[in-house]
Amino acid sequence: MVKNEMEYMMGLKIRMYPNRRQEKIFWKNINASRFVYNKLLANSWTDSKVFKNKLDKRYPIPEDYWKYSKSGKLFKASTIRPTGLARITKEKYPWLGDKHIDSDMANNALVSYKSAWSLFHKVHNSGTPKFKRKSNPNQGYRTSNHYSSTTVKNNGGVPSLYNGSIKFLDKSHIRLPKVGRIKVKLSEVLPSNRLVRIATVSIKHLPTGEWFVSLLLKSDEPFKKKLPKTNSQVGYDLNTENFLTDSYGNIVDNPRFYRSFKGRLTKEQRKLSRRARRAKSEGRKLWESKNYQKQRKLVAELHARVGNQRKNFLHTISTTLIKNHDLVVGENLKSKNMLKNHALAMSISDVGWKSFIGMLEYKAPLYGRTFIEVDPAYTTQKCNKCGFKMGTNGSIKLTLKDRKWTCPNCTTEHIRDVNASKNILAKGLVELSKPLTEDSPIYK
Ligand SMILES: [Zn+2]
């Protein structure tokens, strides 16, 4: 197979309905995966001869990786073949060799461990990796898909959704390592283009008790057919009074679902902590307190329901924008001043601006559209007709209260957010007319 330079990716999250036996196997692997991850992490903090309880932040690796020569000189870890994982699995902990343990689970735990460290190195404030706790309501493990050349040859000739070690058997069944055929419910149609293959696979157990499998799909072709050009370009402004205003003057109101749920959620949460206190005062463990567990599940379900509604809302808005316009321009939230205001920042995370932008980022290339972000400076204060800036020439700067205003220079009447989104679009067009460099705000 000739490999194109560009690889398209897509995530697929599918509800699973395991039977008792399959659930048991999932839990075995979840527990083993957490164990391996924690063991790797513990080793990286181990008191070694060199670091004396201190972590080598440049290259934290399990103690097992370090080797000394006869003269006591330390070899660089990178020159030795890492054996830490092999030791964890085979020598010391034979129970990890259980026949129900997925052989790819440990390697994927190692991958998670490494990426937790690289996140720590790359992202300021992300903190050192934490031990995974058994009490965490979200649990899961990752595994990998494999394609054998003979199976592929006998089933279609190219790796697909239907001929790997992890594969779809029909519309409501998938095959997973160790558990075998398992019932699933697809929430969307599987991509039908050729050359779609399954890469990594995560099995997840949510606090609601639901099981999900998340598949990362890869393809050399776009997953969705590129849409015909619309010859329309749009800028949008995100604000707290409404969710979004675009440069055509359309206003999308803020979703109210969270607020309507809030009262109920507070009530149930209070009930939950009351039950926790009672169990404690009666000397019972939380996991054996039935009433507490029942309530915990209810609260988790409420949270999940709000989250789903929010996600559906964001999907609808982002898909509509991408489908109807060749170019979508937004403002870069990082530089948006209002994030410095704590109360505003809270409500921003509430309505999900960040996930919204993430959706635009991945949907644009799926449909052959362009999405870029621009610096929001002066987009509110500038008249999009004549370029006059409020706050200059004796005029007064607009505040959050001024929803409508009239340009003192050209007397155009403006709706603040519509004017802002027109400026955002204009800034985007300027950016696109510049020669492309590494810093160009185009997402590929
Ligand atoms: Zn003007």
Tab-separated table of C-alpha atoms and ligand atoms in Angstrom:
chain	number	residue	atom	x	y	z
A	1	MET	CA	0.000	0.000	0.000
A	2	VAL	CA	1.340	3.395	-0.930
A	3	LYS	CA	1.206	5.683	2.009
A	4	ASN	CA	0.176	9.279	1.498
A	5	GLU	CA	1.924	11.954	3.460
A	6	MET	CA	-1.286	13.079	5.042
A	7	GLU	CA	-3.037	10.855	7.527
A	8	TYR	CA	-6.565	11.679	8.590
A	9	MET	CA	-7.720	10.767	12.064
A	10	MET	CA	-11.076	10.422	13.660
A	11	GLY	CA	-12.280	9.341	17.074
A	12	LEU	CA	-15.227	7.041	17.554
A	13	LYS	CA	-16.804	6.428	20.946
A	14	ILE	CA	-19.139	3.465	21.149
A	15	ARG	CA	-21.343	2.213	23.977
A	16	MET	CA	-20.682	-1.429	24.883
A	17	TYR	CA	-22.894	-3.960	26.620
A	18	PRO	CA	-20.551	-6.557	28.108
A	19	ASN	CA	-21.924	-9.619	29.849
A	20	ARG	CA	-20.781	-10.615	33.359
A	21	ARG	CA	-17.843	-12.658	32.104
A	22	GLN	CA	-16.662	-9.871	29.809
A	23	GLU	CA	-16.986	-7.267	32.558
A	24	LYS	CA	-14.753	-9.382	34.779
A	25	ILE	CA	-12.095	-9.544	32.078
A	26	PHE	CA	-12.297	-5.786	31.553
A	27	TRP	CA	-11.762	-5.189	35.275
A	28	LYS	CA	-8.774	-7.545	35.354
A	29	ASN	CA	-7.141	-5.530	32.610
A	30	ILE	CA	-8.082	-2.164	34.113
A	31	ASN	CA	-6.527	-3.151	37.440
A	32	ALA	CA	-3.428	-4.557	35.782
A	33	SER	CA	-3.013	-1.455	33.625
A	34	ARG	CA	-3.246	0.811	36.670
A	35	PHE	CA	-0.744	-1.405	38.474
A	36	VAL	CA	1.802	-1.258	35.646
A	37	TYR	CA	1.429	2.510	35.284
A	38	ASN	CA	1.849	3.102	39.007
A	39	LYS	CA	4.814	0.744	39.163
A	40	LEU	CA	6.575	2.605	36.367
A	41	LEU	CA	5.848	5.884	38.102
A	42	ALA	CA	7.033	4.599	41.481
A	43	ASN	CA	10.280	3.426	39.906
A	44	SER	CA	10.955	6.821	38.427
A	45	TRP	CA	10.883	8.277	41.934
A	46	THR	CA	12.981	5.534	43.482
A	47	ASP	CA	15.981	6.449	45.556
A	48	SER	CA	18.783	5.831	43.113
A	49	LYS	CA	22.489	6.218	43.866
A	50	VAL	CA	22.641	9.324	41.757
A	51	PHE	CA	19.507	11.250	42.515
A	52	LYS	CA	18.918	10.504	46.179
A	53	ASN	CA	15.158	10.693	46.224
A	54	LYS	CA	15.232	13.483	43.731
A	55	LEU	CA	13.595	13.052	40.417
A	56	ASP	CA	15.702	13.642	37.353
A	57	LYS	CA	13.248	15.933	35.659
A	58	ARG	CA	15.145	15.957	32.404
A	59	TYR	CA	14.718	12.260	31.908
A	60	PRO	CA	12.754	10.456	34.535
A	61	ILE	CA	13.024	6.750	33.976
A	62	PRO	CA	12.649	3.680	36.107
A	63	GLU	CA	15.623	2.772	38.227
A	64	ASP	CA	15.812	-0.537	36.417
A	65	TYR	CA	16.950	1.333	33.335
A	66	TRP	CA	20.147	2.627	34.903
A	67	LYS	CA	23.312	0.572	34.677
A	68	TYR	CA	26.709	1.018	36.268
A	69	SER	CA	30.051	-0.089	34.889
A	70	LYS	CA	32.559	-1.922	37.128
A	71	SER	CA	34.270	1.342	37.967
A	72	GLY	CA	30.932	2.736	39.151
A	73	LYS	CA	30.452	4.931	36.122
A	74	LEU	CA	26.868	5.437	35.112
A	75	PHE	CA	25.902	4.522	31.570
A	76	LYS	CA	23.386	6.708	29.914
A	77	ALA	CA	19.988	5.117	30.009
A	78	SER	CA	19.485	5.767	26.342
A	79	THR	CA	22.414	3.504	25.486
A	80	ILE	CA	20.851	0.541	27.269
A	81	ARG	CA	17.815	-1.273	26.064
A	82	PRO	CA	14.985	-0.420	28.460
A	83	THR	CA	13.961	-3.488	30.380
A	84	GLY	CA	11.780	-1.918	33.059
A	85	LEU	CA	8.468	-2.980	31.626
A	86	ALA	CA	9.607	-6.537	30.926
A	87	ARG	CA	10.696	-6.852	34.538
A	88	ILE	CA	7.447	-5.549	35.876
A	89	THR	CA	5.410	-7.978	33.872
A	90	LYS	CA	7.308	-11.207	33.779
A	91	GLU	CA	9.738	-11.590	36.621
A	92	LYS	CA	8.205	-10.173	39.736
A	93	TYR	CA	4.491	-10.328	39.146
A	94	PRO	CA	3.510	-13.605	37.543
A	95	TRP	CA	-0.197	-12.838	38.004
A	96	LEU	CA	0.176	-10.340	35.187
A	97	GLY	CA	0.601	-13.381	32.949
A	98	ASP	CA	-3.037	-14.383	33.534
A	99	LYS	CA	-4.682	-15.746	30.406
A	100	HIS	CA	-7.240	-12.939	30.475
A	101	ILE	CA	-4.633	-10.184	30.491
A	102	ASP	CA	-4.369	-8.430	27.154
A	103	SER	CA	-0.758	-8.635	25.978
A	104	ASP	CA	-0.908	-5.085	24.544
A	105	MET	CA	-2.239	-3.557	27.752
A	106	ALA	CA	1.167	-3.180	29.460
A	107	ASN	CA	2.797	-1.540	26.467
A	108	ASN	CA	-0.037	0.940	26.270
A	109	ALA	CA	0.332	1.692	29.969
A	110	LEU	CA	3.971	2.486	29.212
A	111	VAL	CA	2.875	4.802	26.407
A	112	SER	CA	0.514	6.628	28.779
A	113	TYR	CA	3.271	6.879	31.348
A	114	LYS	CA	5.666	8.389	28.827
A	115	SER	CA	3.121	10.825	27.479
A	116	ALA	CA	2.273	11.952	31.012
A	117	TRP	CA	5.932	12.898	31.399
A	118	SER	CA	6.171	14.588	28.056
A	119	LEU	CA	3.092	16.612	28.930
A	120	PHE	CA	4.833	17.634	32.126
A	121	HIS	CA	7.873	18.781	30.129
A	122	LYS	CA	5.922	20.589	27.444
A	123	VAL	CA	3.037	22.187	29.259
A	124	HIS	CA	3.700	24.629	32.017
A	125	ASN	CA	1.501	23.970	35.074
A	126	SER	CA	0.554	20.460	34.029
A	127	GLY	CA	2.322	19.029	37.098
A	128	THR	CA	4.204	15.779	37.519
A	129	PRO	CA	2.304	12.599	36.666
A	130	LYS	CA	0.072	11.365	39.463
A	131	PHE	CA	-0.528	7.846	40.633
A	132	LYS	CA	-3.742	6.359	39.312
A	133	ARG	CA	-6.188	5.640	42.094
A	134	LYS	CA	-8.514	2.733	42.404
A	135	SER	CA	-11.149	5.074	43.832
A	136	ASN	CA	-11.229	7.216	40.693
A	137	PRO	CA	-14.731	6.836	39.242
A	138	ASN	CA	-13.330	6.815	35.697
A	139	GLN	CA	-11.313	3.712	34.921
A	140	GLY	CA	-9.979	2.191	31.752
A	141	TYR	CA	-7.119	0.720	29.779
A	142	ARG	CA	-5.731	0.951	26.307
A	143	THR	CA	-4.835	-1.712	23.832
A	144	SER	CA	-3.721	-1.880	20.202
A	145	ASN	CA	-5.054	-3.276	16.998
A	146	HIS	CA	-2.954	-5.512	14.737
A	147	TYR	CA	-3.291	-6.467	11.116
A	148	SER	CA	-1.895	-9.791	9.973
A	149	SER	CA	-0.958	-9.821	6.307
A	150	THR	CA	-2.735	-13.098	5.578
A	151	THR	CA	-6.002	-12.058	7.229
A	152	VAL	CA	-5.906	-8.754	5.379
A	153	LYS	CA	-5.131	-10.545	2.102
A	154	ASN	CA	-8.075	-12.900	2.547
A	155	ASN	CA	-10.481	-10.139	3.575
A	156	GLY	CA	-10.485	-7.268	1.169
A	157	GLY	CA	-6.769	-6.796	0.557
A	158	VAL	CA	-6.383	-3.560	2.541
A	159	PRO	CA	-6.460	-3.044	6.302
A	160	SER	CA	-9.988	-2.021	7.215
A	161	LEU	CA	-12.488	-1.859	10.057
A	162	TYR	CA	-13.310	-5.494	9.432
A	163	ASN	CA	-10.053	-7.453	9.229
A	164	GLY	CA	-7.814	-6.550	12.183
A	165	SER	CA	-7.368	-8.223	15.554
A	166	ILE	CA	-9.946	-5.675	16.700
A	167	LYS	CA	-12.776	-5.487	14.206
A	168	PHE	CA	-16.443	-4.858	13.583
A	169	LEU	CA	-18.366	-8.111	13.109
A	170	ASP	CA	-21.616	-6.423	12.119
A	171	LYS	CA	-23.552	-3.263	12.939
A	172	SER	CA	-24.009	-4.214	16.578
A	173	HIS	CA	-20.961	-6.318	17.436
A	174	ILE	CA	-17.255	-5.697	17.723
A	175	ARG	CA	-14.451	-8.111	18.501
A	176	LEU	CA	-12.000	-7.112	21.243
A	177	PRO	CA	-8.919	-8.968	22.515
A	178	LYS	CA	-9.628	-11.455	25.342
A	179	VAL	CA	-13.345	-10.684	25.618
A	180	GLY	CA	-14.212	-11.655	22.052
A	181	ARG	CA	-17.524	-10.727	20.446
A	182	ILE	CA	-19.231	-7.940	22.345
A	183	LYS	CA	-22.503	-6.100	21.827
A	184	VAL	CA	-22.244	-2.414	20.933
A	185	LYS	CA	-24.545	0.405	19.944
A	186	LEU	CA	-23.264	2.692	17.209
A	187	SER	CA	-24.343	6.308	17.571
A	188	GLU	CA	-23.173	7.242	14.088
A	189	VAL	CA	-22.672	5.531	10.766
A	190	LEU	CA	-19.247	3.962	10.333
A	191	PRO	CA	-17.084	5.782	7.769
A	192	SER	CA	-17.527	4.012	4.475
A	193	ASN	CA	-14.477	5.212	2.577
A	194	ARG	CA	-11.760	2.727	1.790
A	195	LEU	CA	-8.501	2.682	3.725
A	196	VAL	CA	-10.030	3.379	7.122
A	197	ARG	CA	-8.200	1.416	9.783
A	198	ILE	CA	-8.372	1.081	13.549
A	199	ALA	CA	-5.281	2.353	15.369
A	200	THR	CA	-5.514	2.556	19.157
A	201	VAL	CA	-8.375	1.376	21.295
A	202	SER	CA	-9.413	2.429	24.815
A	203	ILE	CA	-11.865	0.616	27.014
A	204	LYS	CA	-13.560	2.903	29.520
A	205	HIS	CA	-15.814	2.466	32.513
A	206	LEU	CA	-17.711	5.587	33.542
A	207	PRO	CA	-19.035	6.520	36.991
A	208	THR	CA	-22.529	5.881	35.627
A	209	GLY	CA	-21.615	2.220	35.246
A	210	GLU	CA	-21.597	2.446	31.450
A	211	TRP	CA	-18.903	0.829	29.325
A	212	PHE	CA	-17.474	2.510	26.243
A	213	VAL	CA	-14.854	1.660	23.671
A	214	SER	CA	-13.055	4.571	22.003
A	215	LEU	CA	-11.415	3.860	18.684
A	216	LEU	CA	-8.890	6.062	16.962
A	217	LEU	CA	-9.442	5.619	13.239
A	218	LYS	CA	-6.879	6.548	10.630
A	219	SER	CA	-7.287	6.986	6.928
A	220	ASP	CA	-5.317	8.231	3.952
A	221	GLU	CA	-8.440	9.907	2.618
A	222	PRO	CA	-10.690	12.441	4.348
A	223	PHE	CA	-13.428	10.737	6.387
A	224	LYS	CA	-16.197	12.883	5.022
A	225	LYS	CA	-16.594	13.904	1.423
A	226	LYS	CA	-15.333	17.409	0.866
A	227	LEU	CA	-18.297	19.692	0.476
A	228	PRO	CA	-18.791	21.994	-2.509
A	229	LYS	CA	-17.600	25.567	-2.108
A	230	THR	CA	-20.165	27.950	-0.625
A	231	ASN	CA	-18.353	31.181	-1.490
A	232	SER	CA	-19.198	32.341	1.986
A	233	GLN	CA	-16.809	33.495	4.667
A	234	VAL	CA	-17.748	34.162	8.245
A	235	GLY	CA	-16.279	35.673	11.375
A	236	TYR	CA	-17.704	35.014	14.813
A	237	ASP	CA	-17.449	36.633	18.203
A	238	LEU	CA	-17.831	34.694	21.434
A	239	ASN	CA	-19.401	36.606	24.255
A	240	THR	CA	-21.024	35.963	27.572
A	241	GLU	CA	-24.407	37.547	26.872
A	242	ASN	CA	-25.036	35.168	24.031
A	243	PHE	CA	-23.021	32.156	22.941
A	244	LEU	CA	-21.972	33.421	19.549
A	245	THR	CA	-22.612	36.280	17.123
A	246	ASP	CA	-21.509	35.987	13.509
A	247	SER	CA	-20.615	38.587	10.911
A	248	TYR	CA	-23.962	38.063	9.145
A	249	GLY	CA	-25.709	39.248	12.314
A	250	ASN	CA	-26.903	35.814	13.436
A	251	ILE	CA	-27.021	35.372	17.188
A	252	VAL	CA	-26.855	32.007	18.939
A	253	ASP	CA	-28.182	32.218	22.477
A	254	ASN	CA	-26.412	30.729	25.439
A	255	PRO	CA	-27.607	27.245	26.269
A	256	ARG	CA	-29.696	27.230	29.405
A	257	PHE	CA	-29.558	23.535	30.200
A	258	TYR	CA	-26.853	23.831	32.804
A	259	ARG	CA	-28.698	26.463	34.782
A	260	SER	CA	-31.916	24.475	34.819
A	261	PHE	CA	-30.011	21.462	36.070
A	262	LYS	CA	-27.986	23.304	38.662
A	263	GLY	CA	-30.633	23.344	41.381
A	264	ARG	CA	-31.290	19.641	41.068
A	265	LEU	CA	-27.589	18.868	40.995
A	266	THR	CA	-26.855	20.875	44.147
A	267	LYS	CA	-29.678	19.116	45.952
A	268	GLU	CA	-28.522	15.635	44.991
A	269	GLN	CA	-24.912	16.470	45.747
A	270	ARG	CA	-25.874	17.586	49.245
A	271	LYS	CA	-27.702	14.329	49.734
A	272	LEU	CA	-24.564	12.497	48.636
A	273	SER	CA	-22.323	14.168	51.196
A	274	ARG	CA	-24.941	13.595	53.892
A	275	ARG	CA	-24.854	9.897	53.127
A	276	ALA	CA	-21.064	9.913	53.157
A	277	ARG	CA	-21.089	11.541	56.608
A	278	ARG	CA	-23.627	9.085	57.948
A	279	ALA	CA	-21.643	6.092	56.700
A	280	LYS	CA	-18.547	7.529	58.296
A	281	SER	CA	-20.189	8.148	61.646
A	282	GLU	CA	-21.566	4.605	61.624
A	283	GLY	CA	-18.113	3.265	60.825
A	284	ARG	CA	-19.040	1.856	57.429
A	285	LYS	CA	-16.774	1.996	54.391
A	286	LEU	CA	-18.149	4.040	51.492
A	287	TRP	CA	-17.872	1.202	49.010
A	288	GLU	CA	-20.012	-1.036	51.146
A	289	SER	CA	-22.623	1.630	51.859
A	290	LYS	CA	-25.412	0.845	49.401
A	291	ASN	CA	-27.318	4.118	49.779
A	292	TYR	CA	-24.185	6.144	49.216
A	293	GLN	CA	-23.278	4.189	46.095
A	294	LYS	CA	-26.788	4.564	44.698
A	295	GLN	CA	-26.655	8.320	45.193
A	296	ARG	CA	-23.149	8.551	43.744
A	297	LYS	CA	-24.403	6.905	40.583
A	298	LEU	CA	-27.335	9.298	40.360
A	299	VAL	CA	-25.084	12.351	40.660
A	300	ALA	CA	-22.756	10.930	38.018
A	301	GLU	CA	-25.721	10.400	35.699
A	302	LEU	CA	-26.868	13.993	36.145
A	303	HIS	CA	-23.374	15.246	35.348
A	304	ALA	CA	-23.247	13.032	32.285
A	305	ARG	CA	-26.616	14.316	31.097
A	306	VAL	CA	-25.563	17.977	31.327
A	307	GLY	CA	-22.304	17.108	29.589
A	308	ASN	CA	-24.077	15.339	26.742
A	309	GLN	CA	-26.498	18.184	26.168
A	310	ARG	CA	-23.663	20.652	26.104
A	311	LYS	CA	-21.720	18.487	23.662
A	312	ASN	CA	-24.683	18.092	21.319
A	313	PHE	CA	-25.220	21.830	21.340
A	314	LEU	CA	-21.557	22.537	20.517
A	315	HIS	CA	-21.558	19.909	17.761
A	316	THR	CA	-24.610	21.413	16.107
A	317	ILE	CA	-23.222	24.951	16.098
A	318	SER	CA	-19.732	23.986	14.942
A	319	THR	CA	-20.982	21.690	12.163
A	320	THR	CA	-23.382	24.358	10.907
A	321	LEU	CA	-20.598	26.942	10.735
A	322	ILE	CA	-18.199	24.604	8.949
A	323	LYS	CA	-20.741	23.273	6.460
A	324	ASN	CA	-22.074	26.672	5.434
A	325	HIS	CA	-18.825	28.596	5.016
A	326	ASP	CA	-15.537	28.035	3.203
A	327	LEU	CA	-13.706	30.109	5.766
A	328	VAL	CA	-14.469	30.462	9.462
A	329	VAL	CA	-12.523	33.009	11.509
A	330	GLY	CA	-12.607	33.177	15.283
A	331	GLU	CA	-10.678	34.976	17.953
A	332	ASN	CA	-7.791	33.484	19.802
A	333	LEU	CA	-9.144	32.930	23.297
A	334	LYS	CA	-5.735	32.950	24.908
A	335	SER	CA	-5.319	36.609	24.147
A	336	LYS	CA	-8.917	37.492	24.846
A	337	ASN	CA	-8.832	39.855	27.776
A	338	MET	CA	-11.928	38.615	29.525
A	339	LEU	CA	-10.256	35.351	30.484
A	340	LYS	CA	-8.373	37.320	33.092
A	341	ASN	CA	-11.644	38.011	34.814
A	342	HIS	CA	-12.237	35.018	37.049
A	343	ALA	CA	-16.023	35.121	37.089
A	344	LEU	CA	-16.153	35.413	33.311
A	345	ALA	CA	-13.612	32.638	32.932
A	346	MET	CA	-15.867	30.397	34.981
A	347	SER	CA	-18.861	30.971	32.776
A	348	ILE	CA	-16.679	30.472	29.711
A	349	SER	CA	-15.733	27.000	30.840
A	350	ASP	CA	-19.412	26.516	31.557
A	351	VAL	CA	-20.543	27.092	27.995
A	352	GLY	CA	-17.607	25.166	26.582
A	353	TRP	CA	-15.806	27.639	24.313
A	354	LYS	CA	-12.661	25.593	24.366
A	355	SER	CA	-14.314	22.404	23.200
A	356	PHE	CA	-16.201	24.424	20.609
A	357	ILE	CA	-12.949	25.700	19.117
A	358	GLY	CA	-11.499	22.193	19.251
A	359	MET	CA	-14.468	20.978	17.202
A	360	LEU	CA	-14.004	23.688	14.566
A	361	GLU	CA	-10.332	22.748	14.377
A	362	TYR	CA	-10.942	19.114	13.570
A	363	LYS	CA	-14.097	19.534	11.499
A	364	ALA	CA	-12.630	22.098	9.086
A	365	PRO	CA	-10.152	19.687	7.443
A	366	LEU	CA	-12.769	16.902	7.485
A	367	TYR	CA	-15.011	18.932	5.193
A	368	GLY	CA	-12.260	20.712	3.258
A	369	ARG	CA	-12.833	24.034	4.980
A	370	THR	CA	-10.467	26.534	6.568
A	371	PHE	CA	-10.627	27.604	10.174
A	372	ILE	CA	-8.258	30.182	11.628
A	373	GLU	CA	-7.973	32.200	14.798
A	374	VAL	CA	-6.848	35.811	14.989
A	375	ASP	CA	-5.744	38.156	17.735
A	376	PRO	CA	-8.911	39.830	19.075
A	377	ALA	CA	-7.184	43.169	19.765
A	378	TYR	CA	-9.295	46.175	18.674
A	379	THR	CA	-11.985	43.976	17.115
A	380	THR	CA	-14.594	45.467	19.459
A	381	GLN	CA	-13.499	49.098	19.489
A	382	LYS	CA	-12.957	49.543	15.759
A	383	CYS	CA	-15.668	50.608	13.301
A	384	ASN	CA	-15.637	48.065	10.486
A	385	LYS	CA	-16.857	50.661	7.964
A	386	CYS	CA	-14.319	53.458	8.384
A	387	GLY	CA	-11.727	52.006	10.748
A	388	PHE	CA	-12.275	54.612	13.461
A	389	LYS	CA	-11.146	53.381	16.886
A	390	MET	CA	-13.285	54.214	19.876
A	391	GLY	CA	-11.216	55.779	22.642
A	392	THR	CA	-9.347	58.002	20.183
A	393	ASN	CA	-10.043	61.607	19.137
A	394	GLY	CA	-11.929	62.391	22.332
A	395	SER	CA	-14.379	59.461	21.980
A	396	ILE	CA	-15.065	57.119	24.881
A	397	LYS	CA	-14.154	53.449	24.777
A	398	LEU	CA	-17.054	51.015	24.582
A	399	THR	CA	-17.730	48.974	27.695
A	400	LEU	CA	-19.391	45.588	28.091
A	401	LYS	CA	-22.673	47.420	28.643
A	402	ASP	CA	-22.712	49.132	25.253
A	403	ARG	CA	-24.468	46.583	23.089
A	404	LYS	CA	-25.282	49.140	20.371
A	405	TRP	CA	-23.278	52.179	19.357
A	406	THR	CA	-22.915	54.747	16.621
A	407	CYS	CA	-19.580	55.494	15.013
A	408	PRO	CA	-18.806	59.198	15.725
A	409	ASN	CA	-16.809	59.393	12.492
A	410	CYS	CA	-19.087	57.839	9.835
A	411	THR	CA	-22.352	57.652	11.861
A	412	THR	CA	-22.831	53.945	11.096
A	413	GLU	CA	-25.004	52.255	13.708
A	414	HIS	CA	-23.458	49.100	15.071
A	415	ILE	CA	-24.509	46.105	17.089
A	416	ARG	CA	-21.331	45.612	19.087
A	417	ASP	CA	-20.827	41.847	18.586
A	418	VAL	CA	-21.773	41.912	14.901
A	419	ASN	CA	-19.269	44.700	14.291
A	420	ALA	CA	-16.668	42.708	16.247
A	421	SER	CA	-17.221	39.566	14.188
A	422	LYS	CA	-16.936	41.555	10.961
A	423	ASN	CA	-13.571	42.849	12.178
A	424	ILE	CA	-12.544	39.315	13.097
A	425	LEU	CA	-13.364	38.113	9.588
A	426	ALA	CA	-11.427	41.037	8.092
A	427	LYS	CA	-8.402	40.194	10.238
A	428	GLY	CA	-8.616	36.583	9.094
A	429	LEU	CA	-8.639	37.619	5.435
A	430	VAL	CA	-5.559	39.771	6.033
A	431	GLU	CA	-3.800	36.814	7.675
A	432	LEU	CA	-4.642	34.557	4.746
A	433	SER	CA	-3.303	37.045	2.210
A	434	LYS	CA	0.124	36.916	3.855
A	435	PRO	CA	2.646	34.358	2.569
A	436	LEU	CA	2.441	31.091	4.494
A	437	THR	CA	5.015	30.564	7.216
A	438	GLU	CA	5.304	28.182	10.132
A	439	ASP	CA	3.454	30.683	12.282
A	440	SER	CA	0.503	31.088	9.937
A	441	PRO	CA	-2.731	30.524	11.799
A	442	ILE	CA	-3.932	27.798	9.457
A	443	TYR	CA	-4.795	24.453	10.878
A	444	LYS	CA	-3.998	21.552	8.625
B	1	ZN	ZN	-17.128	54.425	11.266
